[in-house]
Structure formats: structure tokens, C-alpha cells
Amino acid sequence: IFTLIQILKYEGFEKSADMVMEKVFPPEQSTVNKTDIILGHSQGAILTSALLSIHDKLWRSSNSTPKGYILNGVAWPNPYRKSLSSLSTQQQCPETADESLLVLPRMLFIMGEKDNINPTKSAMQVHDAFQAAKLDVSIVNHAGGHSVPVARDEDSTRALEEVVDWIVDIAKEKATSC
């Protein structure tokens, strides 16, 4: 059986990474970023977790970084296992000149109990790596599978309300810091 864990290289990763970084940090915009939250689902969540592990610019500055990341259906990005595993060490040796300017982003992991594409065990590995790096990580679990919880049942409603509350908290934090 071939799984994502066995993959040693992501084809097209560099091109995708460059596109994301250019959207988040446009060359003409130098000090304030207009991206508050990045949402990645499945491969997008894997790309986001890998980018966060290799581009500390995404989480080591203040006004120029997104305030939060939502990873829905994420899996361990095996080609970037070393950089993800070493996040806690990187955090202990910040390269920021003034640590008082360091504003770590928040992360929300959305995990479906029945996710048979990217099981929660793999998502928890990613979660634990960012938690070890002292990022503010939260989890919203739902009874569904590999999707955003949008069914019209009570569990999906609860999970979606938790996601919305998390997003609203980010907006409130941004409003009070301006």
C-alpha cells in the first residue's frame, strides 16, 4: 500500500510554495500583510504545514504575517519531516532581533474521526510539532470524514461553530492590536 508517509518529494512543491509566499508577502507590500488567516484543506493543509516549517517568515514577524492558520484534513508532510520535527529547536533560538516583536500565530486543526484519507494520527503528529514549537494550537474534532464539517447534523454544527468562534477571536485580536 502506498501512503503519503512514504513520499520523499512533492512534485511541483516549489512552484506552489512560491505562489503562496508571493500572495502572502507581495513584493509591493512591505510592512502590513492583508492576509489574516490561511485555510488549507488536505493537500493545501500539507503545503501550509510544510511552508510553516521551512519559512519562519510566516510565523516570526508581527504585522507582516497571517494571524492564524486553519489546517483541515492535514497529514504529516514526509519530505519536510526534518524541518517540522526541528521547529521546537528553532523556537528556542529565535532569529528575531527583538523578541518582544515576536507574535506567534494561532493554529486550528480540524480533524474528522472517520477521515480515511489523512487519518487523525497523522494530523496529530503535525499538531504536536507545532505545539512543541510553542504555537497556540487548538483542535476541533468532528464525527465526519475528510471534509469541512458542513452536514446539517448537531455534531457538524457544533464543530463549525467552534471554527467560526476561533476566526472571530482572531478578528478581535487584530482589532485590539491596531
Backbone as a ProteinNet text record, in pm:
[ID]
protein_1_A
[PRIMARY]
IFTLIQILKYEGFEKSADMVMEKVFPPEQSTVNKTDIILGHSQGAILTSALLSIHDKLWRSSNSTPKGYILNGVAWPNPYRKSLSSLSTQQQCPETADESLLVLPRMLFIMGEKDNINPTKSAMQVHDAFQAAKLDVSIVNHAGGHSVPVARDEDSTRALEEVVDWIVDIAKEKATSC
[TERTIARY]
85.2	0	89.4	58.2	134.7	64.6	134.7	75.3	156.2	99.1	169.8	297.2	299.8	416.5	539.8	520.8	632	686.8	616.4	658.1	780.7	881.3	1004.5	1017.3	935.4	940.1	801.1	761.3	635	663.8	611.8	628.7	552.2	615	550.4	545.1	607.6	600.8	661.7	778.9	847.4	761.8	699.1	615.1	495.9	432.1	318.2	361.9	475.8	527.3	555.3	618.2	647.1	518.4	416.4	289.2	225.2	225.8	166.2	244.4	375.8	458.2	441.6	427.7	409.4	272.6	171.1	38.9	37.5	105.3	107.3	198.1	311.3	408.6	435.4	339.5	360.7	479.3	558.4	677.3	646.9	531.6	499.3	449.2	424.7	372.2	482.2	531.1	648.8	620.8	521.8	510.3	385.4	271.1	149	91	64.2	6.4	-145.5	-210.7	-356.7	-419.4	-337.8	-388.1	-393.9	-512.7	-527.6	-521.8	-586.3	-594	-572.2	-495	-476.6	-546	-632.5	-702.8	-649.2	-604.6	-560.9	-640.8	-688.2	-758.2	-678	-654.7	-588	-450.3	-432.1	-301.1	-264.4	-363.2	-336.9	-291.5	-345.6	-303.7	-163	-134.1	0.9	101.5	67.9	153.5	175.5	69.5	80.2	170.5	154.2	238.8	385	408.8	547.3	604.6	526	573.3	606.3	520.8	547.1	675.5	709.6	830.2	957.8	947.6	1070	1080.5	970.4	971.6	931.2	1026.9	992.6	935.9	949.7	889.2	736.8	678.1	533.8	487	579.2	535	628.4	731	826.7	822.2	736.7	730.3	594.2	569.8	444.8	340.3	347.7	243.6	245	351.4	361.3	320.5	274.8	237.5	88.7	35.4	-102.9	-115.4	-231.6	-255.4	-295.3	-339.7	-382.5	-378.7	-374.6	-372.3	-473.6	-556.6	-651.3	-608.3	-581	-539.9	-649.4	-719.5	-829.9	-785.1	-789.2	-751.4	-604.7	-518	-374.6	-312.2	-199.9	-120.8	24.7	102.6	244.7	314.3	381	449.1	588.1	593.5	716	840.5	834.4	956.2	1009.4	925.9	964.4	966.2	982.1	979.9	1089.7	1209.1	1320.3	1292.9	1246.1	1219.8	1101	1000.7	885.6	924.2	1004.8	1048.1	1140.4	1210.2	1304.6	1244.3	1114.7	1052	1072.8	1065.5	1081.4	1221.7	1322	1459	1472.2	1410.9	1415.3	1351.7	1243.1	1172.3	1257.5	1342.2	1427.1	1540.9	1569	1677.3	1621.2	1531.6	1469.7	1571.9	1548.1	1637	1586.7	1476.6	1419.2	1506.5	1539.3	1626.4	1563.5	1435.7	1367.1	1255.3	1273.4	1175.4	1040.1	1035.3	906.5	819.6	880.9	806.2	754.2	797.5	759.3	614	530.5	390.2	363.9	353.6	331.8	187.3	166.9	29.8	-41.9	-170.2	-251.6	-280.8	-300.5	-330.9	-452.9	-538.9	-656	-650.5	-657.3	-659.2	-801.6	-855.4	-988.2	-968.4	-1019.3	-995.5	-1126	-1147.3	-1264.2	-1231.5	-1311.7	-1288	-1286.8	-1362.1	-1371.2	-1287.5	-1187.7	-1101.4	-1013.7	-1044.7	-965.9	-864.9	-856.8	-756.4	-633.6	-653.1	-546.6	-593	-569.5	-618.4	-567.8	-645.4	-613.3	-477.8	-430.4	-298.3	-189.8	-198.6	-102.2	-119.8	-245.2	-272.8	-219.2	-230.9	-180	-28.1	42.5	188	220.6	147.4	168.6	132.9	19.8	-24.4	83.6	134.6	232.2	362.8	402.3	524.4	507.8	392.4	369.6	346.2	286	268.8	404.7	496.5	630.9	706.1	668.8	731	666.1	574.4	508.2	405.7	358.4	248.8	120.5	25.1	-104.3	-188.1	-196.3	-268	-396.9	-500.2	-630.3	-678	-770.1	-826.3	-978.1	-1038.3	-1182.5	-1200	-1255.8	-1286.6	-1431.5	-1456.9	-1595.2	-1609.1	-1729.9	-1756	-1744.7	-1726.3	-1723.2	-1589.5	-1572.1	-1452.3	-1358.6	-1310.2	-1208.5	-1276.6	-1337.8	-1408.7	-1423.7	-1463.1	-1503.4	-1638.9	-1660.5	-1786.7	-1904.5	-1974.3	-2084.6	-2217.6	-2222.4	-2350.8	-2448.5	-2572.2	-2675	-2707.9	-2611.5	-2633.8	-2576.4	-2609.5	-2569.5	-2417.3	-2348.8	-2203.5	-2134.2	-2177	-2117.6	-2144.2	-2265.1	-2298.7	-2208.4	-2190.5	-2103.2	-1960.7	-1908.9	-1771.6	-1755.9	-1851.7	-1844.1	-1854.5	-1936.3	-1946	-1812.1	-1743	-1611.3	-1511.1	-1516.7	-1427.8	-1459.2	-1587.7	-1628.1	-1584.5	-1602.7	-1560.1	-1409.7	-1332.4	-1186.9	-1151.2	-1219.7	-1195.1	-1232	-1344.5	-1388.1	-1285.5	-1231.3	-1127.7	-1005.8	-966.1	-853.7	-886.9	-1008.2	-1050.4	-1050	-1097.5	-1098.5	-956.1	-868.3	-727.7	-665.6	-693.9	-638.9	-694.4	-824.1	-887.6	-831.1	-800.9	-748.1	-599.1	-530.3	-386.9	-357.8	-458.1	-437	-434.6
-117.9	0	123.7	216.9	340.7	449.7	510.9	616.9	744.6	853.9	981.9	976.4	894.2	885.3	840.6	761.4	708.4	807.4	912.8	1009.2	1085.3	1095.3	1163.6	1301.5	1329.8	1460.2	1492	1617.3	1661.3	1728.9	1672	1732.6	1864.1	1969.5	2099.4	2179.5	2127.7	2196.6	2336.5	2348.4	2477.8	2583.2	2544.7	2639.9	2681.6	2583.8	2614.6	2701.6	2666.8	2743.4	2887.5	2907	3041.8	3122.4	3056.8	3126.4	3169.6	3080.3	3113.9	3226.6	3214.4	3316.4	3452.6	3453.4	3580.8	3642.5	3558.7	3610.8	3664.5	3594.2	3637	3757	3758.6	3867.5	3928.3	4004	4064.5	4160.4	4162.7	4248.7	4396.5	4444.4	4586.7	4621.7	4523.1	4545.7	4511.5	4609.9	4583.7	4564.6	4629.7	4624.1	4555.2	4573.5	4517.6	4415.6	4299	4192.2	4199.3	4177.9	4182.5	4044.7	3941.8	3806.3	3778.2	3760.4	3735.9	3587.4	3505.7	3362.8	3287.3	3181.3	3091.9	2960.5	2915.7	2789.6	2692.2	2576.9	2471.9	2345.9	2284.1	2155.7	2048.4	1938	1820.8	1858.4	1856.4	1892.2	2036.6	2124.4	2263.3	2274.9	2190.1	2188.7	2130.5	2028.9	1971.1	2075	2145.8	2251.8	2359.7	2399.5	2503.6	2459.9	2337.8	2291.3	2283.1	2239.1	2233.7	2375.3	2467.9	2606.4	2668.1	2643	2695.7	2637.8	2516.4	2453.9	2502.1	2552.1	2594.9	2746	2817.6	2963.8	3027.9	3051.6	3110	3250.6	3310.9	3441.6	3435.8	3317.9	3302.5	3309.8	3297.3	3298.5	3369.9	3437.9	3503.3	3655.5	3716.2	3861.7	3905.1	4032.1	4077.1	4118.2	4239.5	4289.8	4227.1	4157.7	4107.3	3961.3	3898.9	3758	3737.7	3628.8	3594.4	3570.4	3596.7	3579.9	3438.1	3360.8	3225.6	3136.4	3007.9	2904.7	2797.9	2759.4	2651	2536	2422.3	2303.5	2198.7	2174.4	2078.4	1954.4	1840.1	1716.6	1711	1759.5	1763.3	1625.9	1602.3	1481.3	1522.8	1435.9	1459.6	1478.2	1591.9	1616.9	1551.5	1425	1346.9	1411.9	1472.2	1535.6	1648.8	1700.3	1811.6	1769.5	1640.1	1585.5	1643.7	1664.2	1717	1860.5	1942.6	2082.6	2091.7	2008.7	2010.9	1958.1	1854	1797.1	1890.3	1977.5	2067.2	2202.9	2221.4	2350.1	2390.7	2296.2	2332.5	2384.8	2331.8	2380.6	2519.3	2540.3	2672.3	2776.8	2741.4	2835.8	2874.9	2784.1	2814.2	2908.3	2922.1	3009.1	3107.7	3197.3	3287.9	3380.4	3403	3490.9	3634.3	3658.7	3792.4	3881.2	3997.7	4088.1	4128.9	4154.8	4196	4096.2	4010.8	3907.1	3963.8	4088.5	4147.7	4168.7	4170.7	4185.5	4052.2	3943.4	3811.1	3783.6	3768.5	3738.1	3605.8	3499.7	3369.3	3354.8	3298.7	3281.3	3169.5	3169	3061.7	2961.3	2836.8	2731.8	2653.9	2621.4	2540	2416.4	2302.3	2175.1	2121.6	2092.8	2033.8	1888.3	1797.9	1655.2	1577.7	1501.7	1414.8	1275.8	1228.6	1096.8	985.1	1001.5	897.9	933.3	1018.6	1056.9	937.9	874.7	760.8	798.5	926.6	974.9	1023	1112.1	1159.3	1137	1019.3	986.5	1083.7	1095.2	1190.7	1163.8	1041.4	1011.3	1093.5	1103.9	1183.5	1332.1	1376.8	1517.5	1552.6	1459.8	1484.3	1499.2	1430.8	1448.6	1593	1647.1	1785.3	1878.8	1855.6	1933.9	1936.1	1818.2	1807.4	1880.6	1881	1952.5	2102.8	2156.4	2299.9	2334.2	2245.4	2267.5	2269.1	2181.2	2178.9	2307.2	2372.7	2499.9	2617.7	2589.6	2689.9	2773.8	2725	2794.4	2761.2	2851.5	2833.4	2745.3	2616.1	2522.4	2476.3	2463.2	2415.9	2307.9	2226.8	2119.4	2126.7	2110.4	2089	1950.5	1860.7	1726.7	1721.7	1638.9	1614.7	1468.9	1422.2	1280.9	1241.1	1339.3	1311.2	1260.3	1270.2	1219.4	1329.8	1317.2	1407	1526.8	1610.5	1726.3	1832.1	1950.1	2053.6	2008.4	2018.8	1969.9	2060.1	2026	2110.3	2037.5	1914.3	1843.3	1918.7	1885.7	1956.2	1883.5	1809.1	1739.7	1821.2	1780.7	1854.7	1861.5	1751.3	1748.1	1842.4	1842.1	1931.8	2077.2	2105.5	2242.1	2287.8	2202.2	2235	2261.3	2171.6	2186.2	2315	2342.3	2464	2589	2585	2698.4	2720.9	2613.6	2627.8	2691.8	2653.7	2713.9	2862.6	2896.2	3037.3	3116.8	3061.7	3131.4	3157.2	3060.6	3075.6	3190.1	3194.1	3300.3	3436.8	3444.3	3570.1	3615.1	3523	3558.3	3619.9	3565.5	3620.9	3764.8	3784.6	3919	4016.2	3972.5	4058.7	4094	3994.8	4020.3	4122.4	4108.6	4202.7	4343.4	4351.2	4481.9	4552.5	4478.6	4541.9	4574.1	4510	4537.8	4653	4700.8	4811	4945.3
0	0	0	-88.7	-100	-20.8	72.9	154.6	144	189.4	189.3	272.7	376.1	463.2	383.4	277.5	200.6	97.6	70.8	-31.3	17.7	-69.2	-32.5	-95.1	-197	-263	-318.4	-306.3	-364	-497.2	-605.3	-736.5	-740.6	-789.1	-800.7	-671.1	-565.2	-436.6	-444.5	-506.2	-510.1	-578.9	-690.3	-763.6	-677.4	-613.3	-525.3	-408.5	-349.2	-234.9	-275.6	-390.9	-438.8	-458.9	-515.4	-539	-407.2	-308.8	-178.8	-112.5	-108.9	-44.1	-112.1	-244.4	-314.8	-284.3	-266.2	-230.5	-87.8	2.8	142.5	162.9	91.2	103.3	-33.8	-87.8	-219.9	-216.7	-323.8	-326.4	-302	-347.5	-333.5	-193.9	-112	23	123.5	195	277.5	426	482.7	627.8	681.3	619	673.6	577	628.6	548.6	557.2	447.2	446	461.4	471.8	491.4	640.4	693.5	836.7	871.1	788.3	814.9	684.8	693.2	578.9	612.7	522.8	537.4	434.4	480.8	390.5	416.4	309.2	322.1	249.9	315.8	260.7	206	75.1	20.1	51.9	57.3	95.1	239.9	325.7	466	478.9	399.6	399.6	350.3	241.4	187.8	294.1	361.5	463.7	578	624.8	735.7	692.3	570.6	520.7	507.6	453.4	439.4	574.8	673.9	807.5	865.7	827.5	882.9	815.2	691.3	620.5	603	621.9	607	739.6	825.5	955.5	941.6	824.9	798.5	816.6	798.9	812.8	957.4	1052.6	1191.6	1286.3	1235	1323.7	1321.9	1244.8	1248.7	1300.4	1306.1	1368.4	1265.5	1213.9	1124.5	986.5	951.9	815.4	801.9	907.6	897.8	920.3	865.9	899.4	1049.3	1101.5	1246	1281.8	1182.5	1210	1087.9	1116.4	1012.4	1050.4	954.1	975.4	885.7	948.7	874.5	888.7	780.6	779.6	702.3	767.2	699.4	664.1	752.8	726.4	750.1	685.5	707.8	725.4	785.3	807.3	672.9	649.8	521.3	521.4	486.3	499.8	439.1	320.3	269.3	357.8	445.4	533	679.5	702.5	838.6	925.1	868.1	948.8	992	900.6	937.4	1032.5	1014.5	1104.9	1242.5	1245	1373.1	1450.3	1379.5	1446.6	1484	1465.8	1498.1	1643.1	1734.5	1876.3	1902.6	1834.9	1848.7	1788.7	1671.5	1607	1697	1763.5	1850.2	1970.5	2018.1	2132.6	2095.5	1967	1919.4	1818.9	1859.9	1763.6	1698.4	1569.8	1493.8	1495.1	1561.1	1567	1655.4	1606.1	1680.9	1814.2	1813.7	1934.8	1962.7	2063.3	2091.2	2131	2176.3	2212	2087.9	1969.8	1845.2	1793.8	1852.8	1807.5	1844.6	1743.1	1762.6	1692.8	1771.3	1712.1	1667.1	1549.8	1502.2	1577.6	1563.3	1619	1508.3	1549	1452.5	1499.3	1403.6	1431.4	1342.1	1405.2	1333.7	1336.1	1218.1	1208.1	1167.7	1251.3	1229.7	1230.7	1126	1117.5	1169.4	1262.2	1321.8	1218.1	1110.3	1006.5	884	900.3	787.8	750.8	637.5	593.5	484.8	452.8	356.7	432.7	527.8	616.4	760.6	813.4	947.8	1054.8	1161.9	1267	1332.3	1331.2	1388.7	1318.4	1187	1110.9	1138.6	1147.4	1179.1	1317.7	1410.3	1546.1	1547.5	1459.1	1450.1	1412.7	1316.1	1274.3	1390.1	1451.5	1567	1674.5	1709.2	1817.2	1784.8	1657.1	1617.2	1638.4	1601.8	1620.2	1767.3	1840.2	1983.6	2052.8	2012.2	2069.7	2038.5	1928.2	1890.3	1961.7	2053	2136.7	2062	1947.1	1881.2	1955.2	1949.5	2013.8	1921.8	1953.5	1867.9	1934.5	1853.5	1900.2	1803.6	1852.3	1770	1774.9	1658.6	1650.2	1587.9	1664.5	1615	1570.5	1471	1429	1388.3	1384.6	1360.6	1213.5	1126.9	983.9	934.1	805	739.8	695.3	572.1	516.7	450.1	532.6	478.9	586.8	542.5	636.8	691.2	820.3	876.6	839.7	732.9	685.1	678.1	729	729.8	819.5	810.5	888.4	1018.5	1069.8	1196.4	1311.8	1432.3	1552.1	1568.9	1540.8	1556.5	1458.9	1333.1	1233.9	1268.4	1315.4	1355.6	1469.3	1569.8	1682.9	1635.3	1551	1502	1421.7	1334.1	1253.3	1340.2	1443.8	1536.2	1608.7	1644.8	1708	1612.2	1485.3	1385	1371.3	1360.9	1348.2	1470.2	1589.7	1712	1710.2	1663	1653.8	1558.2	1443.7	1345.1	1403.7	1471.9	1534.3	1638.4	1716.2	1814.1	1745.9	1633.2	1555.8	1515	1464	1420.7	1537.3	1654.6	1771.9	1815.4	1813.9	1849.7	1755.3	1627.4	1530.5	1554.1	1580.5	1602.2	1724.7	1830.5	1951.2	1941.5	1845.6	1833	1737.8	1667.6	1570.4	1639.8
[MASK]
++++++++++++++++++++++++++++++++++++++++++++++++++++++++++++++++++++++++++++++++++++++++++++++++++++++++++++++++++++++++++++++++++++++++++++++++++++++++++++++++++++++++++++++++++

